[in-house]
mmCIF file of C-alpha atoms in Angstrom:
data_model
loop_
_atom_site.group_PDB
_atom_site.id
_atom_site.type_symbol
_atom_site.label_atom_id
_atom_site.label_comp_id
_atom_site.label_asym_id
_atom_site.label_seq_id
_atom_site.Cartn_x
_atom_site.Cartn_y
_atom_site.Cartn_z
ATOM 1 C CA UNK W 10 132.238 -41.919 -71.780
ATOM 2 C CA UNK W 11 131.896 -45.215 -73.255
ATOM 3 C CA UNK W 12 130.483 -44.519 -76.758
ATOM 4 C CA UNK W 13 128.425 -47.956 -75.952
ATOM 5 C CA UNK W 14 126.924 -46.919 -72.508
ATOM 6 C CA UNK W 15 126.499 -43.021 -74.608
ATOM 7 C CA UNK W 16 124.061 -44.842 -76.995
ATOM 8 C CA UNK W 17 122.305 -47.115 -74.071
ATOM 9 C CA UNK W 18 121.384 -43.939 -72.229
ATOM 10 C CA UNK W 19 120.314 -42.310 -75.182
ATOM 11 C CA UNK W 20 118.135 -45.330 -76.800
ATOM 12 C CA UNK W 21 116.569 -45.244 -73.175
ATOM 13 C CA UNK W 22 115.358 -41.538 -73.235
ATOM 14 C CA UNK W 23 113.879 -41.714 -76.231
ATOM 15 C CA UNK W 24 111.786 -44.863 -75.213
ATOM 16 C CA UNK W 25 110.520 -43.321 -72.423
ATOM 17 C CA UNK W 26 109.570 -39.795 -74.275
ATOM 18 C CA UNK W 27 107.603 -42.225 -76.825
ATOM 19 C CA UNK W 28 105.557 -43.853 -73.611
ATOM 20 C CA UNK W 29 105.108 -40.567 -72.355
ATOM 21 C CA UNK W 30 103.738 -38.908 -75.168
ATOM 22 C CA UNK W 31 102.032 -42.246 -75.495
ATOM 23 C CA UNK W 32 99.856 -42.061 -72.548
ATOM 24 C CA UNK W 33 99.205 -38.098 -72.761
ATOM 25 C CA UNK W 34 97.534 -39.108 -76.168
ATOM 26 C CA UNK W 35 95.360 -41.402 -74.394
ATOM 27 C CA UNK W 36 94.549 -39.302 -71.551
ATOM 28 C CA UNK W 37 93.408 -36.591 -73.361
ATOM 29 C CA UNK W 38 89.468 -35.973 -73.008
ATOM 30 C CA UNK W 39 87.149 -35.770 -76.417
ATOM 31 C CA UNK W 40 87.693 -32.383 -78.072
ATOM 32 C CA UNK W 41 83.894 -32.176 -77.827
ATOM 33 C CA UNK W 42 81.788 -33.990 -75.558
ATOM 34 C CA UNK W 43 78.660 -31.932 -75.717
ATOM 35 C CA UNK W 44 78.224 -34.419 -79.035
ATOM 36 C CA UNK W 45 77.661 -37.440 -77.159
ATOM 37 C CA UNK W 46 74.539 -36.039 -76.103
ATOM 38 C CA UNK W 47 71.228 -36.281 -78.285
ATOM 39 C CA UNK W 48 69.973 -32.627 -79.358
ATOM 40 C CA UNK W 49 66.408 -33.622 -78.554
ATOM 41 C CA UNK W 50 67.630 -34.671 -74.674
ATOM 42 C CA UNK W 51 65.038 -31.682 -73.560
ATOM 43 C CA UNK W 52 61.894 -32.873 -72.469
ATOM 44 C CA UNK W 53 59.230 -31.376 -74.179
ATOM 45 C CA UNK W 54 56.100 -33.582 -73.445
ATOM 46 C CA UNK W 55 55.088 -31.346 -70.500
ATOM 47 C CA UNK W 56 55.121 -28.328 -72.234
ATOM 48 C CA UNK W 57 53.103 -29.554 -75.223
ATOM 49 C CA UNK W 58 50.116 -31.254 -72.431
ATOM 50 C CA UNK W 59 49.968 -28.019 -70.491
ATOM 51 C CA UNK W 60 49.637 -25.993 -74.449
ATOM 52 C CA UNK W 61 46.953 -28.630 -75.109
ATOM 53 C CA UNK W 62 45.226 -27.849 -71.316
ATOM 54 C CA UNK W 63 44.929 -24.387 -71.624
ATOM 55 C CA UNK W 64 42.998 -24.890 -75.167
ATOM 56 C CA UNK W 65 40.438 -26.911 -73.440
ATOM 57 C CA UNK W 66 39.842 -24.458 -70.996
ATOM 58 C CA UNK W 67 37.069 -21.891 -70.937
ATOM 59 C CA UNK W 68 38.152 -18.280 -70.719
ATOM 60 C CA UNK W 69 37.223 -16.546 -67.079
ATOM 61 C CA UNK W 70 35.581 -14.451 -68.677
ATOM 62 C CA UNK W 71 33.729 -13.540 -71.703
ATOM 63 C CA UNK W 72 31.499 -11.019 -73.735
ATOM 64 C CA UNK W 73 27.895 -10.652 -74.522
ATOM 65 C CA UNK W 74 25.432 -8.815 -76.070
ATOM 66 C CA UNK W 75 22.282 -8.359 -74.547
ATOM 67 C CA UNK W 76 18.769 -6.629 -75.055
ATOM 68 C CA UNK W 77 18.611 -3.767 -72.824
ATOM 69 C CA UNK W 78 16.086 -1.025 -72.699
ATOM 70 C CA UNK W 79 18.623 1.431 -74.626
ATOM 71 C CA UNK W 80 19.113 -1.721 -77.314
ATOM 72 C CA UNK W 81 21.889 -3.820 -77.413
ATOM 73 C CA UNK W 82 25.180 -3.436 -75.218
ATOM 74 C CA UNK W 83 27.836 -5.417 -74.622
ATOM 75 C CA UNK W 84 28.530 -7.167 -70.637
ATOM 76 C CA UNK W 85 30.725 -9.569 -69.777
ATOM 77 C CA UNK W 86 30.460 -12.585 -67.418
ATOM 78 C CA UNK W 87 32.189 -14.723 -65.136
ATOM 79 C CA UNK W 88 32.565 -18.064 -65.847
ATOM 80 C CA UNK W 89 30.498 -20.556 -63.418
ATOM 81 C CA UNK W 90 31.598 -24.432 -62.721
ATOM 82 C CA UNK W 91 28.788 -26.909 -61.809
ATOM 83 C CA UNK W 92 28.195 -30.232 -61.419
ATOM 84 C CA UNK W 93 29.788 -31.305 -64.686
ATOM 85 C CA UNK W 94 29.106 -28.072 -66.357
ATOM 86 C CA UNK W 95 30.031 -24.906 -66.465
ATOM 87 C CA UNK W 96 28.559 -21.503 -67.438
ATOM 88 C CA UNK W 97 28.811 -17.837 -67.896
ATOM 89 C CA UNK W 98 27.227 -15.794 -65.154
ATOM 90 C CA UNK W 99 26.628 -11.729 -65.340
ATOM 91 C CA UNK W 100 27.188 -9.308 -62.734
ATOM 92 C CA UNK W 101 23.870 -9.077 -60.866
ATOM 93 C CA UNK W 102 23.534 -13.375 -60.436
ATOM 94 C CA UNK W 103 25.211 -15.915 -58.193
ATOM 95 C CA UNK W 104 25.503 -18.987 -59.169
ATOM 96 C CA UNK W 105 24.662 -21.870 -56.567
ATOM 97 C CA UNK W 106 27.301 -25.012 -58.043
ATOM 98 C CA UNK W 107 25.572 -27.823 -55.406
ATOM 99 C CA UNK W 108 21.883 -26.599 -56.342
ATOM 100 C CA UNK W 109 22.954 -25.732 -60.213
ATOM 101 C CA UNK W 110 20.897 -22.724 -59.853
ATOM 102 C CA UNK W 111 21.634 -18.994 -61.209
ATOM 103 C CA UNK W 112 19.752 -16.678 -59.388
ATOM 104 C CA UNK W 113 19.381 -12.794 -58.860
ATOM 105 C CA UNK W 114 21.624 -11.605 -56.352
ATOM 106 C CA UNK W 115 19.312 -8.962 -55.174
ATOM 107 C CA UNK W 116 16.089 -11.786 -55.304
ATOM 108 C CA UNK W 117 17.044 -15.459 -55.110
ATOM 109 C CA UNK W 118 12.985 -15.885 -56.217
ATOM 110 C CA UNK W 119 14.035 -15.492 -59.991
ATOM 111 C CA UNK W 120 16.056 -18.226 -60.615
ATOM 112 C CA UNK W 121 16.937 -21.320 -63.284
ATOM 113 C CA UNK W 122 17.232 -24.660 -62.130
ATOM 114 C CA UNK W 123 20.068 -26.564 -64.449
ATOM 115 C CA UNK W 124 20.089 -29.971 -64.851
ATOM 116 C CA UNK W 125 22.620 -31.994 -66.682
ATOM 117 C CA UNK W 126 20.424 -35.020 -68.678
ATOM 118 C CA UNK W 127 21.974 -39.060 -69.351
ATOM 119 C CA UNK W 128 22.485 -39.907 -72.783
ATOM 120 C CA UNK W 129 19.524 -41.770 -73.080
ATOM 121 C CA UNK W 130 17.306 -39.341 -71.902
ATOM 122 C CA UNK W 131 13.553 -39.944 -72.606
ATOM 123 C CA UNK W 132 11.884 -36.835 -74.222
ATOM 124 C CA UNK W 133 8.397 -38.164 -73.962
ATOM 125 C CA UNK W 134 8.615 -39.252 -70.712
ATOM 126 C CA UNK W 135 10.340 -35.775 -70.185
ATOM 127 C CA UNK W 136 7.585 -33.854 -71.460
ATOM 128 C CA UNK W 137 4.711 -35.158 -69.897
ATOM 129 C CA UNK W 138 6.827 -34.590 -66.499
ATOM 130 C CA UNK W 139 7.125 -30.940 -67.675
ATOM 131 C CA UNK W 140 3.731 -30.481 -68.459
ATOM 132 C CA UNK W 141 2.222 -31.893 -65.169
ATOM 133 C CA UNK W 142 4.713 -29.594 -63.270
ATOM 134 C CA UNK W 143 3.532 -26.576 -64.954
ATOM 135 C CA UNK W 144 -0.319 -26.722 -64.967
ATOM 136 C CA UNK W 145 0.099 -25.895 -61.219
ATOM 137 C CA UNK W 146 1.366 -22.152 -62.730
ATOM 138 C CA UNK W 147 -1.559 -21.998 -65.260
ATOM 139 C CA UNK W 148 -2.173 -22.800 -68.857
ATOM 140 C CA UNK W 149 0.883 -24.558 -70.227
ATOM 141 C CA UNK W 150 1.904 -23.653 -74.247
ATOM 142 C CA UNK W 151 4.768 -25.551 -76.142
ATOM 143 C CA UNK W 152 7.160 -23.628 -78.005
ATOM 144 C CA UNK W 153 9.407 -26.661 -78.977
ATOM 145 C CA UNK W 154 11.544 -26.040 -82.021
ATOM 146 C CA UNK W 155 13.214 -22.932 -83.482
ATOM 147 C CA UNK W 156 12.660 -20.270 -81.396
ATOM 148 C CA UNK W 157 13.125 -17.105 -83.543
ATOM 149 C CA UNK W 158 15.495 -14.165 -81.962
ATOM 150 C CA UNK W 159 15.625 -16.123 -79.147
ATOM 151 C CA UNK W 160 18.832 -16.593 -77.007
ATOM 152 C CA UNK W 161 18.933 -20.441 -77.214
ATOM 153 C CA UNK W 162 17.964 -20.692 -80.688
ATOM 154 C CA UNK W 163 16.627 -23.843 -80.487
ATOM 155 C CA UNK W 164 15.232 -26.473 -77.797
ATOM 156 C CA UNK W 165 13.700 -29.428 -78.082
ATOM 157 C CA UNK W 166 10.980 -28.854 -76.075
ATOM 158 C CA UNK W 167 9.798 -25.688 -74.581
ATOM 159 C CA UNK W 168 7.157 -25.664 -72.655
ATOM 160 C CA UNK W 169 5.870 -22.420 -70.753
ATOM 161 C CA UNK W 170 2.986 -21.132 -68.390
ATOM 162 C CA UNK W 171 2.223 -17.395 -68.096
ATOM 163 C CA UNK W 172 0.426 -16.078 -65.283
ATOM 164 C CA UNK W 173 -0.103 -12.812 -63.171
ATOM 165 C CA UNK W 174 2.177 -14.610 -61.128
ATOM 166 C CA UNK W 175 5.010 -14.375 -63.549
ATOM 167 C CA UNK W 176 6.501 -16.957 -66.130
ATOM 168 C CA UNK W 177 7.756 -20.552 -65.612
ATOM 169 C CA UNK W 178 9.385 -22.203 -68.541
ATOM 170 C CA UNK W 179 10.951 -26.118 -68.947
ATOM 171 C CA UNK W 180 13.171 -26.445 -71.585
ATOM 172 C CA UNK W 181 15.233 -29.355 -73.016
ATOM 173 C CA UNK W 182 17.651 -27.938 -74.890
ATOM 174 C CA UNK W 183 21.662 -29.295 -76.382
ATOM 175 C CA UNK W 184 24.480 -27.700 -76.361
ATOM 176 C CA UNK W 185 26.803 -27.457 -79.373
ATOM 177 C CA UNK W 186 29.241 -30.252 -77.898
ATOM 178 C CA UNK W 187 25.991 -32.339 -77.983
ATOM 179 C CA UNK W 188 25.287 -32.254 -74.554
ATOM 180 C CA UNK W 189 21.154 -32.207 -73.015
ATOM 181 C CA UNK W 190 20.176 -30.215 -70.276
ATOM 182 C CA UNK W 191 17.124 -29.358 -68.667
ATOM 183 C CA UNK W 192 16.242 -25.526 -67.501
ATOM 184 C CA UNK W 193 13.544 -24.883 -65.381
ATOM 185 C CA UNK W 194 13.136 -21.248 -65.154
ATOM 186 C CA UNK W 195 11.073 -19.128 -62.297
ATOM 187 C CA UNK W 196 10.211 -15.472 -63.270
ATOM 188 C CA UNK W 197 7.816 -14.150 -60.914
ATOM 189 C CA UNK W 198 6.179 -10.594 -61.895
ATOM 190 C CA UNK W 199 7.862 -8.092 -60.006
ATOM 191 C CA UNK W 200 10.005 -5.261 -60.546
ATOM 192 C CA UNK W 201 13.115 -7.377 -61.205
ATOM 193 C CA UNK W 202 11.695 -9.836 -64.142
ATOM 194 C CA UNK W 203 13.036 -7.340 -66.487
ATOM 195 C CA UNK W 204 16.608 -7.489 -65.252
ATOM 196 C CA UNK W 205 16.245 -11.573 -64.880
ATOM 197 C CA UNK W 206 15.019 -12.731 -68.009
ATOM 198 C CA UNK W 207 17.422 -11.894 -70.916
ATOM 199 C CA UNK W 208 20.610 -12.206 -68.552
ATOM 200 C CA UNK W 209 19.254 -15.668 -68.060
ATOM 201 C CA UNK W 210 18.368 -16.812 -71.051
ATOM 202 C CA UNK W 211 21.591 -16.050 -72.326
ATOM 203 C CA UNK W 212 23.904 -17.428 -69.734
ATOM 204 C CA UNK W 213 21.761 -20.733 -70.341
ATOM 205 C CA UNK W 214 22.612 -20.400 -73.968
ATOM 206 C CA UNK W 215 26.392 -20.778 -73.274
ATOM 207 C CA UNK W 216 25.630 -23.633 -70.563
ATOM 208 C CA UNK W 217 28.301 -26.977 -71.958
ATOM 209 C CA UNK W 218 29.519 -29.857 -70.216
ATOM 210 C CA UNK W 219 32.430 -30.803 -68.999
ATOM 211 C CA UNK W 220 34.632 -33.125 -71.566
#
């Protein structure tokens, strides 16, 4: 072979094993390509609103103790929703959501009215409302103020007739969030008033608005 054509051949081989090796190089995908993506890609916004949800909500279902003839025991109670409240009910009461009323399943005639109250709310104006709409039950007594061993602790007015018709009470009272409500409460006498009044009074004491 001519020694000239020999090196032509052999100049051309090698040129095209440098392109080749050229364009695998370039071919060849990233050694990692997971890197191109950021590490916080999950979305995590979701998560964190449903966490902050669930805090906001009210248990189902909660604990109390209450005054029974044997002393104090421990009940729990069902969690109510209202017009723009909610509250914790016990075992033997329904709770009427379009009415706002808790009531005594085996006697709807003992019974608490609940009544969520503006902002602005008069309390003069509410108390001479509450006192006309009592002296129809009898002679009408204020209690307003710190009410000692008494489920709501406090109201800011507390007005209440007593009767041998049983006890009606009107009571302005806030919750801790800061929100007013108005109770009017129906106890008749009877057989039942004993297994109305401190169930009531204390569902009433965990009465709160909605946020």
């Amino acid at each position: 072979m001519n020694p000239r054509h020999f090196a032509f051949i052999t100049i051309t081989i090698f040129a095209v094993v440098l392109s080749l090796t050229a364009c695998s190089g370039a071919a060849e995908p990233p050694a990692s390509p997971e890197i191109s993506t950021p590490a916080n890609e999950e979305v995590t916004a979701p998560e964190t609103e449903n966490e902050q949800a669930s805090e906001g909500t009210r248990p189902q279902n909660e604990t109390f103790d209450l005054m029974t003839g044997e002393g104090n025991q421990s009940h729990t109670a069902t969690l109510h929703q209202g017009e723009g409240f909610s509250l914790y009910g016990f075992e033997k009461f329904d709770f009427d959501a379009a009415q706002g009323r808790l009531f005594l399943s085996s006697n709807p005639e003992y019974y608490v009215n609940i009544e969520p109250l503006p902002a602005n709310y008069d309390l003069t104006q509410l108390k001479s409302a509450g006192k006309k709409e009592l002296e129809e039950f009898g002679k009408v007594s204020d209690f307003s103020g710190e009410l000692v061993e008494h489920p709501l602790g406090s109201a800011e007015l507390y007005l209440k007739t007593s009767s041998d018709e049983g006890i009606n009470d009107y009571i302005v009272w806030q919750s801790e969030t800061g929100d007013a409500f108005l109770f009017r409460l129906h106890n008749p006498k009877g057989e039942e008033a004993s297994d109305f009044a401190s169930p009531a009074l204390v569902s009433l004491s965990t009465v709160q608005g909605d946020s």
